[in-house]
C-alpha positions as YAML, in Angstrom:
chain: A
units: angstrom
residues:
- id: 1
  name: SER
  ca: [26.60, -5.91, 2.32]
- id: 2
  name: LYS
  ca: [29.70, -6.33, 4.80]
- id: 3
  name: SER
  ca: [30.63, -9.59, 5.79]
- id: 4
  name: GLN
  ca: [33.40, -11.45, 7.65]
- id: 5
  name: VAL
  ca: [34.39, -14.72, 8.17]
- id: 6
  name: THR
  ca: [36.36, -16.36, 10.89]
- id: 7
  name: VAL
  ca: [38.96, -19.12, 10.63]
- id: 8
  name: GLN
  ca: [40.22, -21.74, 13.14]
- id: 9
  name: TYR
  ca: [44.41, -22.06, 12.96]
- id: 10
  name: GLU
  ca: [45.56, -25.76, 14.34]
- id: 11
  name: ASN
  ca: [49.61, -24.80, 13.56]
- id: 12
  name: GLY
  ca: [49.08, -22.17, 11.37]
- id: 13
  name: VAL
  ca: [47.07, -24.06, 9.09]
- id: 14
  name: ALA
  ca: [43.28, -22.89, 8.17]
- id: 15
  name: LYS
  ca: [41.68, -26.36, 9.43]
- id: 16
  name: ARG
  ca: [38.17, -25.59, 8.98]
- id: 17
  name: ILE
  ca: [35.60, -21.76, 9.05]
- id: 18
  name: ASP
  ca: [34.50, -21.27, 12.40]
- id: 19
  name: ALA
  ca: [31.63, -19.07, 11.38]
- id: 20
  name: ILE
  ca: [30.09, -16.40, 8.76]
- id: 21
  name: VAL
  ca: [28.59, -13.04, 9.49]
- id: 22
  name: ILE
  ca: [27.03, -11.44, 6.07]
- id: 23
  name: SER
  ca: [25.28, -8.31, 7.05]
- id: 24
  name: THR
  ca: [23.37, -6.79, 3.64]
- id: 25
  name: LEU
  ca: [21.00, -4.14, 3.21]
- id: 26
  name: HIS
  ca: [17.64, -5.54, 1.61]
- id: 27
  name: ALA
  ca: [13.91, -3.95, -0.19]
- id: 28
  name: GLU
  ca: [11.26, -3.22, 3.14]
- id: 29
  name: GLU
  ca: [8.69, -6.65, 2.11]
- id: 30
  name: VAL
  ca: [11.22, -9.38, 2.05]
- id: 31
  name: SER
  ca: [11.36, -10.56, 4.78]
- id: 32
  name: LEU
  ca: [14.44, -12.35, 6.84]
- id: 33
  name: PRO
  ca: [13.90, -15.13, 6.05]
- id: 34
  name: GLN
  ca: [13.91, -14.89, 2.32]
- id: 35
  name: ILE
  ca: [17.34, -13.03, 3.10]
- id: 36
  name: LYS
  ca: [18.79, -16.30, 5.10]
- id: 37
  name: GLU
  ca: [17.64, -19.17, 2.59]
- id: 38
  name: PHE
  ca: [18.95, -16.53, -1.12]
- id: 39
  name: VAL
  ca: [22.49, -15.40, 1.68]
- id: 40
  name: MET
  ca: [22.56, -19.50, 2.27]
- id: 41
  name: GLU
  ca: [21.32, -20.85, -1.29]
- id: 42
  name: GLU
  ca: [23.29, -17.75, -4.00]
- id: 43
  name: LEU
  ca: [26.20, -16.65, -1.42]
- id: 44
  name: ILE
  ca: [28.19, -18.96, 0.74]
- id: 45
  name: SER
  ca: [26.88, -22.06, -0.96]
- id: 46
  name: LYS
  ca: [28.72, -20.34, -4.13]
- id: 47
  name: SER
  ca: [31.35, -18.50, -3.20]
- id: 48
  name: ILE
  ca: [33.02, -20.70, -0.13]
- id: 49
  name: PRO
  ca: [34.42, -24.29, -0.59]
- id: 50
  name: SER
  ca: [31.84, -27.26, 1.16]
- id: 51
  name: GLN
  ca: [35.45, -28.97, 2.84]
- id: 52
  name: TRP
  ca: [36.01, -25.53, 4.34]
- id: 53
  name: ILE
  ca: [31.93, -25.38, 6.26]
- id: 54
  name: ASP
  ca: [31.48, -28.46, 9.34]
- id: 55
  name: ALA
  ca: [28.27, -28.93, 11.38]
- id: 56
  name: LYS
  ca: [29.95, -26.79, 14.28]
- id: 57
  name: THR
  ca: [30.51, -23.87, 11.60]
- id: 58
  name: LYS
  ca: [28.36, -20.81, 12.65]
- id: 59
  name: PHE
  ca: [26.04, -18.35, 10.86]
- id: 60
  name: PHE
  ca: [25.27, -14.89, 10.79]
- id: 61
  name: ILE
  ca: [23.23, -12.90, 8.62]
- id: 62
  name: ASN
  ca: [21.78, -9.97, 9.02]
- id: 63
  name: PRO
  ca: [22.24, -10.99, 13.05]
- id: 64
  name: THR
  ca: [21.53, -7.73, 14.39]
- id: 65
  name: GLY
  ca: [17.45, -7.66, 11.73]
- id: 66
  name: ARG
  ca: [16.53, -5.23, 9.42]
- id: 67
  name: PHE
  ca: [18.04, -4.34, 7.28]
- id: 68
  name: VAL
  ca: [16.63, -2.02, 4.92]
- id: 69
  name: THR
  ca: [18.41, 1.73, 5.37]
- id: 70
  name: GLY
  ca: [22.14, 1.82, 4.34]
- id: 71
  name: GLY
  ca: [24.67, 4.53, 3.89]
- id: 72
  name: PRO
  ca: [24.96, 7.51, 6.73]
- id: 73
  name: MET
  ca: [21.16, 7.88, 6.66]
- id: 74
  name: GLY
  ca: [21.89, 4.07, 8.33]
...
């Protein structure tokens, strides 16, 4: 997996998370909706404190689609 978190700052102080991007390798038989649900429930909700996320936070989970071939072959 690879991830990127964009944090909004005001006067040098972190205020909120603007966007979260996660791309994760998965088995071919797993659907994109299943991946999105898993990432939201098992990764994002358990690793990012809820006070940093608001209604404007954008989530991009496997934004380029399926990711079944990784490494040099991908």
